[in-house]
Every structure is written in C-alpha cells, then in structure tokens.
Amino acid sequence: MSNSSARQILLDVFGYADFRGEQQAIVEHVVGGGDALVLMPTGGGKSLCYQLPALLRQGVGIVVSPLIALMQDQVEALNQLGVQAEFLNSSLDAGAAREISQRLLRGELKLLYVAPERLLMDGFLGLLERLQESHGLALFAIDEAHCVSQWGHDFRPEYRGLTVLHQRFPEVPRIALTATADAPTRGEIVERLALEDAQQFVASFDRPNIRYRVALKANARQQLQAFLEAEHANDAGIVYCLSRKKVEETAAWLQEQGWDALPYHAGLDAATRNRNQRRFLREEGVIMVATVAFGMGIDKPNVRFVAHLDLPKSMEGYYQETGRAGRDGLPANAWMTYGLGDVVSMRQMLDSGDAPEERKRVERQKLDALLGFCESTACRHQTILRYFGETHPGDCGQCDNCLTPVDTWNATEAARMALSCVYRSGQRFGVGHLVDVLLGKSTPQMEKFQHQQLSTFGIGKELTQAQWSSVYRQLVAAGLLQVQMEAYGGLSLTEEARPVLRGESEVWLRRDAEAVKRTSSKAERGARVREAFAGANEDPLWQALKAKRMELAREQGVPPYVIFHDSTLLEILNQRPGSLTEMGRISGIGQAKLARYGDEFLKVVEDAANGVKG
Ligand code: ADP
Ligand code: ZN
C-alpha cells in the first residue's frame, strides 16, 4: 500500500493532517507485513499505529487488550469514526458474542478487540483460522504488552500464551505496544512474545506538556485544596493515596468542601467501582481519589491533573501514574506532596512484607531513587528521563525547579567526601555502609572489610545520618553516582563525578528536607494558572461547545471525549469555523464526525457570534 493512502485515511477517517513522531514509520512497517515492538509514552498515539494498518490491510485486525473498560472506549471511539469495530469479552452474553462471530465471518468488521483469555480458547483460535481463509487477518496487535512481564506492575499470566499467535499464524504481522520504558521489561517482552525479529520503535518518553511539581508536606489537605482552587476548579483529575482508608477519608473530605470527588480502591465492591469509574469517564470535572488500583487502561484523554498525597513506590510508578494526565497533549499538572514521615512508613511497609529479601532490597532502592528525585534541584523532566536512560537538556522552564529557585546549600565539600568514600571502598557498597564509614561507626561490616583504615573513615561527623543519606540520594538523582542493581545496590562513580572530585565543579543540594518550609504564595499560584484554559473558561462559546458535546454524549451514552477531544473543542473555539469546509480542517474532525456533528457545532459557533453582536 502506498503511503499516500495511509495519509488519506489519516485525514479522512481520523481527521489528522500529520503523523506524529514515528507513527508513519510504524504504520508503513506493519502495512508491509513486518512485526513491530512499539515503546511510546502514554498519549503518544499508539492506537493509530495498529488501527491504521488494519484499515489498510486485507481482513480484520485483532487487538489483544487486558481491560474491558479500555476495549469499550476504543470501540466506541472507532465507531464514532465510522470504523466497524467490536469487542469480545466476558461482559457480553452468549447471544451477543455469537452475533459478533457471525459478523466477523461475514467480513463485516475491520477491528476486533479481545481479552487474552478469550483469544486463547480453542474455539476462538479455530474461528481465527476460518477467518484467515475467508477474509484474511490484517494483523495482531498486543496492547499493554508489558503485562507479559513478571516484574512489571500488571502481570497477566495469559499474556504468556500469546506466542501461539506466531506459531499458528506466522504470516500475520504482530505489533506489540507498551508505555513501560525500562530495559528489563522490554527484554522480557521480546523474549516472551518471540519478537526477536521485530523492529523496535522507541519514542522519547518525555511528556513535555506535563508540569511536574513536588512540594514538602505541611498540611497536605490544605495544600491540595489550594492547588485545586488555583488551577483546576472545573477539571477532571486523579488524587492518589497509599491506603484504602486514606482514599475514603480524602474523598469524603473533598466532597464536604464541595468538590465532585469519588473514591476508588480494590476494597470497594465491583458495582461501586464500576459506577465511580463510569462517572469519571463519562462526566466532566470528576475527581477520582484512588489507590494505584485505579488507572491502568484509563485512557480518558483530558485528565488535567494527577496529585499524589503519598509517595508512589518507584520512579516507574510515578511515571505511569502521572502519565495518565494530559494524554491529549494539552497542559496538565503532576503535583505531589511528600514528607519524610511517608518515607519511614513506606520503608516499614516494605520491610514487614513477606517478599524475599532480594526483592525487598530492589524495592528499597527503587524507593530511594524516587526520593532522590523528590529532593533533586535539577529539572524534573531531565531527572525522570535520566532514570529511564534518556538524555534531556534540562531547563524546561516548566517544572517547579526550573520555575522557582530551590533553597540549596553549597554541598561541594560533602559531595567530595561522599564520592571519595565510594571510590576508596571499591565502588561496591550501598548507602548504609558508606554513611557508617563517613560517621566513623564500628560495625561488623567495618571489621570485616577493615574500613576503619580508609582515609574517609569518620571524616563526616558534621552531618547526621539522615543528611548523608539525602546527599547520596541526590548524587544518584543528579547522575554522579549510579546504583548497580545486579551488585546488591552498590554505588559506583560515573564520569560526571570526576570534575567534582578534582575540585573543578561545585555541587548544590536541596536543603535538608524537614528544615525547609516552603509555601507557595498566592501570587505565585496565580502566575501558574495555565494558559490554554485560562482564557477558554471565561469564554461563553467554550461553555456552549462543552454543553453541546455533553448533550450529544448523553444521547448516545458515551463519554464526551469520544465525540470530540478538548483539543478539538479548543481549536473550534480559536478558529471559529464558519462553514463545514472550515470545520473539516479542525484537527480531530474526520469525514464521519464532520457528517455527524459538523452542523450542530457550526450552529453553536454561529449562535455565540450572534449573541455577542446582539
Ligand atoms: P496512547 O495509546 O499512546 O496513550 P492514544 O492512541 O490514546 O495514545 O493517543 C493519544 C491522543 O493523541 C489521542 O487523543 C489521539 O487521538 C491523539 N493522536 C494520535 N495520533 C495523532 C496524530 N497523528 N495527530 C493528532 N492527534 C493524534
Ligand atoms: Zn524543568
């Protein structure tokens, strides 16, 4: 298939003028019959990478997806675009499922979403074989491919069975997609899904539209309230808490304050969970207060903020959870408060769990990495990406550290002591022991390795144990030290440490966490109100466009963003199209949506114009 026809479909069906990032290369590769592994952050535009090839190739595209809510959303969105798509999962009764099989065999569907357990049933594999002979199989897409990884956060044993696709249908191209970045998970996906010959497409994991902010906990509820009032008075967002109890208390408290907040955690009965999730997806401006049980597969594009009232467990977790904000590419906030008390309770939770010691050690290190990120004075985007092995120039001009100077101290001397202690002890010890050396403690370890003889033994008595731990975490976060996971968490120096050791560059670290009490002033908050929506919220046309969208969504029983994304509405607001042709040029309005909604939204724009004149 020529690439001009891919472009034509992109415009006609999806309403987009251009591909994003690597989409075009991926689409061409899969249309040409190649296997692909796609690593792209949330909001990067993964769905298009298999939807478009499925439309271009002969036959039906089969999409394996782990979550029912996700499938329903995707199918609704495709139907709105005029694409024949259905899903098969346990939410359908036998009759409905049979009906879909028949439509499949009549060649009426272009895309079918299935749960992995359904796919693996004999009957279903047989159906696929018949399909291949009659109408053809366009491709297999394996969404959320990290579910195959045991170390990942969403392990699904059925995913391991998916190699059967390759064995039984070797000619059908497979495309596996995930937003989980780290190298071990990637390796496991390749191995477990037999994707050794697949081409890998790795996008940047930067989320430039997310503004990261980390604040010290003073009065968390008041801080949250101030943040919501200043920046998210009408927005949908997620507030993450560590425990079920805290979820319920926080949701109840927000409700008392007049917010439309709902709780979500694994301890609620299924009906309540579904009802709350549905409201979050289908209505505007609902705040979900949740444990990490909530979120996977929630692809609501206009989640405007993710707030953490407690520390996540790791950088991966933080990245995944905050990544649920701003999928539509519009400005969004990731906001977190943390206190050292949290760290203590998280450590206790880890220690008291019954995981094997090795696993606990890995988890403690992951928590430390996250804490190092919190304490870091460097650009947040840069620090996050460094963790995932990617470089970023820093100075994003967006995150808290780039926007407001952090209270720091000249830690050059301390950093040199800390680094040289690593060096002299042979670059293989963890933070606990290194701090003991600096403080000159006598421990069994000290005896065993004869570390009393090191020149750094006891040279650091001016700082406390907690301060030294923080120094080490910040040096790791800044990339001067690296943690060797495979060597029991021993620290070793990186190239960046050299100039510091040679006395050629200075190190400034965040002042000891508890000692600093930063509160953001009203003026500061005011200045941070986000540009894109600030004007829009005042504009009557914006309200009218949203009201129309809500009306259409209610009529059809679908979430509003399935009709139009916020970005599309914003473009209508700014362009004020005066004809169907102009309306058709708005990004996100393809032929089907233009035909269905063009007139109604034109009328809204027209009425608003008349209202202003009259
Ligand atoms: P992911 O699955 O990677 O999280 P999605 O497939 O949900 O991302 O896409 C994220 C958003 O980007 C959606 O709103 C989608 O419609 C939009 N999008 C995807 N591709 C393009 C494109 N080429 N041009 C404009 N918007 C796009
Ligand atoms: Zn920054």
XYZ file of C-alpha atoms and ligand atoms in Angstrom:
642
model
C 0.000 0.000 0.000
C 1.339 3.412 -0.820
C 1.912 5.868 1.916
C -0.318 8.474 0.321
C -3.270 6.231 1.023
C -2.180 5.942 4.665
C -2.126 9.714 4.761
C -5.512 9.909 3.112
C -7.041 7.627 5.734
C -5.309 9.583 8.475
C -7.061 12.698 7.210
C -10.412 11.268 6.116
C -11.061 8.881 8.962
C -9.106 10.289 11.898
C -9.143 13.923 10.831
C -5.414 14.448 11.432
C -3.229 16.319 8.957
C 0.065 14.739 10.003
C 1.536 11.701 11.622
C 3.128 12.174 14.982
C 6.661 11.068 15.823
C 7.311 7.609 14.492
C 3.722 6.755 13.633
C 4.331 6.872 9.912
C 7.351 4.570 10.012
C 5.480 2.135 12.223
C 2.382 2.139 10.042
C 4.438 1.544 6.904
C 6.373 -1.265 8.532
C 3.246 -3.100 9.685
C 1.336 -2.475 6.462
C 4.311 -4.060 4.718
C 3.842 -7.183 6.847
C 6.629 -6.642 9.414
C 6.460 -7.325 13.164
C 6.958 -4.350 15.452
C 7.584 -3.546 19.091
C 6.425 -0.036 19.898
C 7.504 1.752 23.063
C 5.767 5.056 23.346
C 4.691 7.051 26.357
C 1.063 7.364 27.284
C -0.599 9.846 24.984
C 1.995 9.243 22.285
C -0.586 7.915 19.856
C -0.119 4.168 19.972
C -3.616 3.128 18.898
C -3.247 4.678 15.483
C -0.168 2.507 14.887
C -2.331 -0.599 14.611
C -5.724 0.877 13.728
C -4.488 2.474 10.527
C -2.640 -0.611 9.216
C -5.718 -2.698 9.999
C -7.751 -0.383 7.768
C -5.171 -0.557 5.011
C -4.584 -4.288 5.013
C -6.897 -7.024 3.844
C -9.066 -8.599 6.553
C -9.729 -7.883 10.201
C -7.219 -6.638 12.785
C -7.289 -8.497 16.104
C -6.371 -6.411 19.134
C -5.491 -8.100 22.418
C -6.291 -5.811 25.293
C -6.250 -6.557 29.027
C -9.115 -4.413 30.248
C -12.794 -4.356 29.484
C -13.173 -0.608 30.042
C -10.329 0.049 27.637
C -11.890 -2.073 24.918
C -15.272 -0.427 25.237
C -13.753 3.015 24.959
C -11.674 2.179 21.934
C -14.558 0.509 20.148
C -16.870 3.432 20.826
C -14.244 5.847 19.560
C -13.778 3.783 16.369
C -17.491 3.550 15.746
C -17.675 7.327 16.002
C -15.062 7.489 13.250
C -17.226 5.275 11.084
C -14.997 2.208 11.514
C -16.657 -1.185 12.018
C -15.224 -2.422 15.299
C -16.427 -4.668 18.126
C -15.095 -6.315 21.247
C -15.410 -9.800 22.678
C -15.027 -10.279 26.402
C -16.755 -11.626 29.469
C -19.077 -8.611 29.676
C -21.076 -9.930 26.692
C -23.704 -12.653 26.957
C -23.509 -15.706 24.704
C -26.018 -14.329 22.214
C -24.180 -11.072 21.714
C -20.889 -12.922 21.366
C -22.368 -15.240 18.728
C -23.698 -12.276 16.794
C -20.219 -10.764 16.703
C -18.675 -14.032 15.500
C -21.180 -14.095 12.684
C -20.410 -10.537 11.686
C -16.748 -11.469 11.694
C -17.336 -14.422 9.390
C -19.362 -12.259 7.048
C -16.319 -9.999 6.784
C -18.147 -7.034 8.246
C -15.593 -5.986 10.869
C -12.273 -4.197 10.444
C -11.164 -4.384 14.061
C -11.924 -6.781 16.872
C -10.773 -6.254 20.463
C -10.437 -9.399 22.561
C -9.373 -10.259 26.082
C -6.322 -12.557 26.169
C -8.182 -15.400 27.879
C -10.811 -15.374 25.130
C -8.214 -15.369 22.423
C -6.547 -18.470 23.824
C -9.722 -20.553 23.786
C -9.681 -23.330 21.215
C -12.940 -22.228 19.716
C -11.646 -18.745 19.158
C -8.400 -19.866 17.562
C -10.483 -22.034 15.242
C -12.597 -19.028 14.355
C -9.431 -17.099 13.528
C -8.329 -19.879 11.194
C -11.631 -19.770 9.340
C -11.351 -16.013 9.146
C -7.895 -16.198 7.713
C -9.120 -18.442 4.935
C -12.233 -16.441 4.133
C -11.457 -12.757 4.582
C -7.931 -12.627 5.929
C -6.314 -11.455 9.151
C -4.869 -7.967 8.833
C -2.693 -8.082 11.953
C -2.433 -8.937 15.629
C -1.944 -6.012 17.973
C -0.865 -6.801 21.524
C -1.695 -3.768 23.605
C -0.176 -3.149 27.057
C 2.460 -5.704 26.144
C 4.287 -5.223 29.459
C 1.545 -7.389 31.013
C 3.677 -10.316 29.859
C 6.434 -9.311 32.269
C 6.512 -10.829 35.678
C 8.481 -7.917 37.098
C 6.182 -5.363 35.638
C 3.342 -3.885 37.626
C 0.486 -5.522 35.729
C 1.491 -9.139 35.192
C -1.183 -11.163 33.352
C -0.259 -14.846 33.032
C -2.493 -15.292 29.948
C -0.228 -12.927 28.045
C 2.420 -15.628 28.124
C 0.207 -17.802 25.957
C 0.163 -15.292 23.141
C 3.155 -16.877 21.416
C 0.545 -19.237 19.979
C -0.380 -16.458 17.541
C 3.023 -16.545 15.988
C 3.027 -20.355 15.874
C -0.359 -20.720 14.242
C -0.375 -17.614 12.062
C 3.259 -16.965 11.124
C 2.325 -14.788 8.149
C 0.196 -12.335 10.079
C 2.159 -9.301 11.278
C 2.230 -8.671 15.008
C 2.619 -5.330 16.697
C 3.195 -5.188 20.457
C 2.768 -1.861 22.239
C 3.559 -0.547 25.697
C 4.262 2.630 27.620
C 6.577 0.922 30.092
C 10.075 2.073 29.412
C 12.678 0.207 31.366
C 15.138 -2.116 29.701
C 14.455 -5.330 31.695
C 10.740 -5.197 30.878
C 11.499 -4.548 27.232
C 13.799 -7.553 27.128
C 11.175 -9.741 28.679
C 8.529 -8.671 26.158
C 10.805 -9.577 23.262
C 11.613 -12.941 24.764
C 8.152 -13.918 25.970
C 6.327 -12.877 22.836
C 9.004 -14.222 20.488
C 9.584 -10.808 18.938
C 13.300 -11.252 18.302
C 12.848 -10.334 14.657
C 10.500 -7.464 15.252
C 11.652 -3.952 14.506
C 11.743 -1.836 17.661
C 10.392 1.675 17.647
C 11.331 3.541 20.792
C 9.907 7.006 21.176
C 11.141 9.583 23.620
C 9.467 9.177 26.967
C 9.397 12.862 27.639
C 5.975 14.321 28.409
C 6.636 17.986 27.737
C 3.036 19.006 28.409
C 3.141 17.736 31.983
C 4.292 20.192 34.603
C 5.897 18.297 37.470
C 5.848 19.751 40.951
C 6.915 18.245 44.240
C 6.161 20.067 47.484
C 7.024 19.304 51.055
C 4.120 18.244 53.135
C 2.960 20.840 55.621
C -0.802 20.458 55.724
C -1.470 18.152 52.824
C -5.216 18.737 52.604
C -4.894 22.489 52.598
C -2.127 22.276 50.050
C -4.288 20.101 47.833
C -7.260 22.394 48.231
C -5.168 25.432 47.294
C -3.782 23.652 44.264
C -7.237 22.604 43.065
C -8.763 26.017 43.607
C -5.981 27.862 41.870
C -5.633 25.627 38.877
C -8.296 23.011 38.499
C -11.606 24.400 39.605
C -13.534 22.524 36.888
C -11.195 19.773 35.834
C -11.121 16.022 35.932
C -8.174 14.586 37.795
C -6.874 11.780 39.959
C -5.699 12.049 43.570
C -3.560 9.073 44.570
C -3.297 7.913 48.185
C -1.421 4.970 49.624
C -4.141 3.277 51.668
C -7.821 2.480 51.195
C -8.669 4.241 54.409
C -6.973 7.415 53.303
C -8.745 7.224 49.938
C -12.123 7.163 51.651
C -11.282 9.889 54.128
C -9.852 12.158 51.459
C -12.781 11.622 49.090
C -15.266 12.365 51.884
C -13.350 15.463 52.896
C -13.193 16.777 49.313
C -16.941 16.189 48.972
C -17.520 18.235 52.110
C -15.513 21.024 50.557
C -17.826 20.948 47.575
C -15.710 19.000 45.099
C -17.196 16.317 42.885
C -14.913 13.608 44.275
C -15.344 9.826 44.275
C -13.349 7.045 45.936
C -11.838 4.051 44.143
C -9.897 1.159 45.650
C -9.843 -2.620 45.466
C -11.799 -2.952 48.715
C -14.952 -1.398 47.263
C -17.484 -3.771 45.734
C -17.372 -4.156 41.971
C -20.638 -2.291 41.390
C -19.430 0.813 43.246
C -16.094 0.696 41.490
C -17.727 0.460 38.095
C -20.186 3.211 38.861
C -17.448 5.565 40.040
C -15.204 4.766 37.110
C -18.067 5.332 34.718
C -18.838 8.711 36.197
C -15.196 9.695 35.983
C -15.064 8.705 32.321
C -18.429 9.995 31.188
C -18.838 13.203 33.089
C -16.663 16.233 33.175
C -14.782 17.533 36.135
C -14.945 14.460 38.382
C -12.035 13.951 40.786
C -11.154 10.333 41.443
C -9.470 9.706 44.784
C -7.818 6.325 44.417
C -5.172 3.814 45.296
C -2.969 2.540 42.490
C -5.721 0.002 41.785
C -7.158 2.733 39.600
C -5.647 3.817 36.359
C -4.391 1.100 34.087
C -6.279 1.322 30.848
C -7.986 4.564 31.756
C -7.422 6.370 28.529
C -9.505 9.420 29.240
C -7.517 11.997 27.304
C -8.448 15.070 29.330
C -7.334 14.147 32.822
C -5.911 17.571 33.684
C -4.036 16.684 36.847
C -2.662 13.808 38.854
C -1.992 14.611 42.504
C -0.070 12.363 44.874
C -0.811 12.746 48.555
C 1.625 9.924 49.286
C 4.818 8.827 47.651
C 4.489 6.265 44.867
C 6.624 3.136 45.245
C 9.119 3.857 42.495
C 10.020 6.135 39.609
C 8.285 3.702 37.262
C 5.142 4.003 39.336
C 5.388 7.772 39.488
C 5.906 7.986 35.749
C 2.986 5.673 34.973
C 0.615 7.345 37.379
C 1.448 10.929 36.433
C 1.423 9.843 32.794
C -2.348 9.497 32.981
C -2.556 13.274 32.922
C -2.642 15.165 29.647
C -2.871 12.353 27.151
C -4.364 14.828 24.719
C -1.095 16.772 24.695
C -2.634 19.839 26.353
C -1.110 21.320 29.523
C -1.537 19.114 32.577
C -0.187 19.009 36.120
C 1.578 16.341 38.091
C 1.577 17.513 41.681
C 2.897 15.714 44.733
C 3.419 16.377 48.412
C 5.815 14.269 50.382
C 7.214 14.222 53.864
C 9.948 12.217 55.478
C 7.286 10.552 57.595
C 5.934 8.942 54.428
C 9.326 7.535 53.654
C 9.560 5.955 57.059
C 6.156 4.322 56.770
C 6.843 3.141 53.223
C 10.088 1.553 54.371
C 8.307 -0.145 57.233
C 5.684 -1.461 54.844
C 8.388 -2.864 52.596
C 10.321 -4.405 55.448
C 7.337 -6.047 57.072
C 6.088 -7.585 53.822
C 6.795 -11.246 53.139
C 8.642 -10.773 49.876
C 12.041 -12.474 49.580
C 14.940 -10.392 50.886
C 16.356 -9.823 47.424
C 13.093 -8.369 46.179
C 12.841 -6.127 49.241
C 16.280 -4.767 48.539
C 15.334 -3.902 44.977
C 12.193 -2.189 46.226
C 14.087 -0.174 48.825
C 16.425 1.036 46.108
C 13.528 1.977 43.897
C 12.030 3.999 46.712
C 15.378 5.697 47.260
C 15.568 6.634 43.595
C 12.170 8.243 43.870
C 13.165 10.099 46.997
C 16.302 11.301 45.235
C 14.053 12.652 42.507
C 11.917 14.491 45.064
C 14.959 16.056 46.670
C 16.704 16.892 43.434
C 17.189 20.528 42.490
C 17.526 19.735 38.810
C 14.919 19.929 36.079
C 12.230 17.300 36.737
C 11.921 16.298 33.098
C 15.648 15.778 32.970
C 15.757 13.715 36.164
C 12.880 11.476 35.130
C 14.348 10.805 31.712
C 17.787 10.125 33.125
C 16.227 7.406 35.216
C 14.913 5.782 32.053
C 18.267 6.088 30.305
C 17.355 9.021 28.118
C 19.004 12.450 27.982
C 17.191 15.766 28.224
C 18.861 19.189 28.068
C 17.143 20.392 31.263
C 15.850 23.918 31.838
C 12.386 23.021 30.656
C 11.079 26.303 32.016
C 8.044 24.310 33.125
C 8.704 22.278 36.245
C 8.916 23.615 39.791
C 12.701 23.500 39.914
C 13.051 25.377 36.647
C 10.396 27.916 37.609
C 11.247 28.760 41.195
C 14.710 28.661 42.672
C 15.112 25.958 45.274
C 16.610 26.596 48.680
C 20.045 24.998 48.344
C 23.319 24.778 50.172
C 26.829 24.526 48.805
C 27.466 20.831 49.237
C 30.671 20.640 47.247
C 32.732 19.544 50.222
C 30.188 16.999 51.409
C 29.778 15.654 47.890
C 33.522 15.184 47.581
C 33.631 13.271 50.849
C 30.705 11.128 49.801
C 32.156 10.401 46.370
C 35.637 9.674 47.582
C 34.213 7.330 50.197
C 32.594 5.394 47.343
C 35.848 5.358 45.443
C 38.085 4.337 48.311
C 35.872 1.490 49.410
C 35.989 -0.025 45.952
C 32.689 1.160 44.385
C 30.625 -1.757 45.568
C 28.957 -0.753 48.836
C 25.469 0.563 49.459
C 24.418 3.797 51.143
C 24.009 2.321 54.635
C 27.599 1.184 54.931
C 29.062 4.255 53.216
C 27.331 6.529 55.698
C 28.631 4.391 58.568
C 32.157 4.868 57.208
C 31.752 8.645 56.983
C 30.371 8.769 60.513
C 33.159 6.522 61.774
C 30.927 3.814 63.243
C 32.218 0.463 64.336
C 30.040 -2.276 62.891
C 30.666 -5.935 61.981
C 30.869 -4.857 58.325
C 33.534 -2.317 59.229
C 35.571 -5.038 60.931
C 35.124 -7.488 58.111
C 36.352 -5.110 55.407
C 38.812 -3.248 57.635
C 37.240 0.010 56.612
C 38.428 1.825 59.735
C 41.608 2.187 57.746
C 40.036 4.132 54.919
C 41.020 7.795 54.740
C 37.340 8.692 54.704
C 36.549 6.843 57.943
C 34.945 9.263 60.390
C 35.509 12.406 58.306
C 31.824 13.257 58.046
C 30.689 13.776 61.598
C 29.360 17.232 60.880
C 26.326 15.831 59.091
C 23.785 13.418 60.516
C 22.990 10.020 59.150
C 19.770 11.338 57.588
C 21.628 14.194 55.930
C 24.247 11.881 54.451
C 21.558 9.564 53.124
C 19.956 12.528 51.437
C 23.307 13.614 49.983
C 23.760 10.161 48.458
C 20.235 10.054 47.046
C 20.681 13.440 45.470
C 24.021 12.468 43.978
C 22.345 9.446 42.416
C 19.460 11.546 41.109
C 21.949 14.033 39.662
C 23.758 11.237 37.843
C 27.108 11.481 39.723
C 26.626 8.038 41.198
C 24.865 5.015 39.827
C 23.186 2.161 41.650
C 24.205 -1.285 40.485
C 21.067 -3.307 40.890
C 22.807 -6.523 39.945
C 25.588 -5.897 42.505
C 23.269 -5.675 45.510
C 22.761 -1.952 45.155
C 26.420 -0.986 45.432
C 27.162 2.578 44.343
C 29.749 3.423 41.716
C 31.002 6.690 40.231
C 30.020 7.988 36.823
C 32.013 10.254 34.512
C 30.128 13.231 35.914
C 31.677 12.674 39.335
C 35.222 13.377 38.151
C 35.166 17.187 37.932
C 33.711 17.285 41.447
C 36.398 15.005 42.827
C 39.067 17.071 41.094
C 37.632 20.211 42.652
C 36.640 21.650 39.278
C 32.926 21.973 39.804
C 30.552 22.741 42.623
C 27.586 20.799 43.900
C 24.499 22.466 45.316
C 21.970 20.303 47.067
C 18.489 20.846 48.372
C 18.466 21.913 51.964
C 17.617 19.204 54.428
C 14.029 18.367 53.714
C 12.376 18.854 57.105
C 14.192 22.103 57.790
C 12.590 23.894 54.881
C 9.038 25.094 54.994
C 8.096 26.324 51.598
C 4.614 27.543 50.951
C 3.598 28.796 47.585
C 2.315 32.335 47.802
C -0.957 33.415 46.273
C 0.854 35.468 43.664
C 2.990 32.527 42.710
C -0.052 30.341 42.351
C -1.885 32.942 40.321
C 1.000 33.153 37.909
C 0.812 29.458 37.353
C -2.746 29.293 36.144
C -2.451 27.558 32.884
C -2.514 29.471 29.642
C -4.561 27.226 27.414
C -7.680 27.027 29.510
C -7.364 30.287 31.378
C -8.960 32.247 28.559
C -11.254 29.465 27.465
C -13.030 29.090 30.773
C -14.166 32.702 30.616
C -15.485 32.410 27.085
C -19.223 31.696 26.725
C -18.564 29.870 23.450
C -16.326 27.402 25.290
C -19.088 26.648 27.754
C -21.576 26.317 24.893
C -19.304 23.939 22.972
C -18.843 21.798 26.051
C -22.560 21.781 26.731
C -23.286 20.632 23.187
C -20.704 17.897 23.476
C -22.203 16.746 26.761
C -25.699 16.713 25.259
C -24.565 14.548 22.328
C -22.613 12.260 24.633
C -25.626 11.766 26.924
C -27.901 10.957 23.981
C -25.557 8.213 22.857
C -24.441 7.064 26.276
C -20.741 7.604 25.525
C -18.064 9.696 27.269
C -17.821 13.275 25.950
C -14.279 12.836 24.659
C -15.494 10.141 22.303
C -17.443 12.883 20.497
C -14.582 15.418 20.448
C -11.413 15.787 22.476
C -10.754 19.010 24.383
C -8.039 19.832 21.876
C -10.600 19.719 19.066
C -13.034 21.907 21.003
C -10.246 24.384 21.769
C -9.415 24.581 18.097
C -13.062 25.245 17.239
C -13.051 27.960 19.896
C -9.967 29.603 18.458
C -10.729 29.166 14.751
C -14.491 29.816 14.920
C -15.161 27.922 11.662
C -17.924 29.484 9.579
C -18.589 26.621 7.161
C -18.457 22.848 7.020
C -15.300 23.081 4.927
C -13.605 25.137 7.603
C -14.928 22.823 10.276
C -13.422 19.869 8.410
C -9.964 21.393 8.725
C -10.035 21.218 12.514
C -7.709 18.545 13.841
C -9.683 15.568 15.095
C -12.646 16.032 12.729
C -12.632 13.396 10.014
C -15.373 12.707 7.490
C -17.636 10.680 9.769
C -17.566 13.211 12.581
C -17.972 16.117 10.191
C -21.101 14.499 8.771
C -22.484 13.650 12.185
C -21.683 16.724 14.213
C -20.479 19.414 11.813
C -23.790 21.217 11.511
C -24.594 21.173 15.193
C -21.274 22.627 16.238
C -21.385 25.211 13.427
C -24.681 26.336 14.868
C -23.159 26.691 18.328
C -20.386 28.889 16.905
C -22.919 30.930 14.922
C -25.238 31.439 17.900
C -22.360 32.600 20.025
C -21.320 35.097 17.356
C -24.862 36.460 17.124
C -25.136 36.567 20.872
C -22.047 38.739 21.050
C -23.242 41.106 18.335
C -26.810 41.311 19.551
P -1.643 6.130 23.724
O -2.454 4.890 23.469
O -0.263 6.050 23.198
O -1.699 6.581 25.140
P -3.614 7.354 22.091
O -3.562 6.424 20.961
O -4.760 7.288 23.037
O -2.268 7.314 22.908
O -3.487 8.830 21.510
C -3.343 9.938 22.358
C -4.039 11.143 21.757
O -3.351 11.624 20.611
C -5.440 10.835 21.308
O -6.217 11.929 21.663
C -5.294 10.699 19.801
O -6.495 10.963 19.147
C -4.230 11.744 19.508
N -3.462 11.477 18.290
C -2.887 10.322 17.925
N -2.242 10.441 16.749
C -2.393 11.731 16.365
C -1.953 12.498 15.219
N -1.220 11.951 14.248
N -2.319 13.801 15.166
C -3.055 14.365 16.146
N -3.504 13.700 17.234
C -3.185 12.399 17.346
Zn 12.449 21.620 34.323
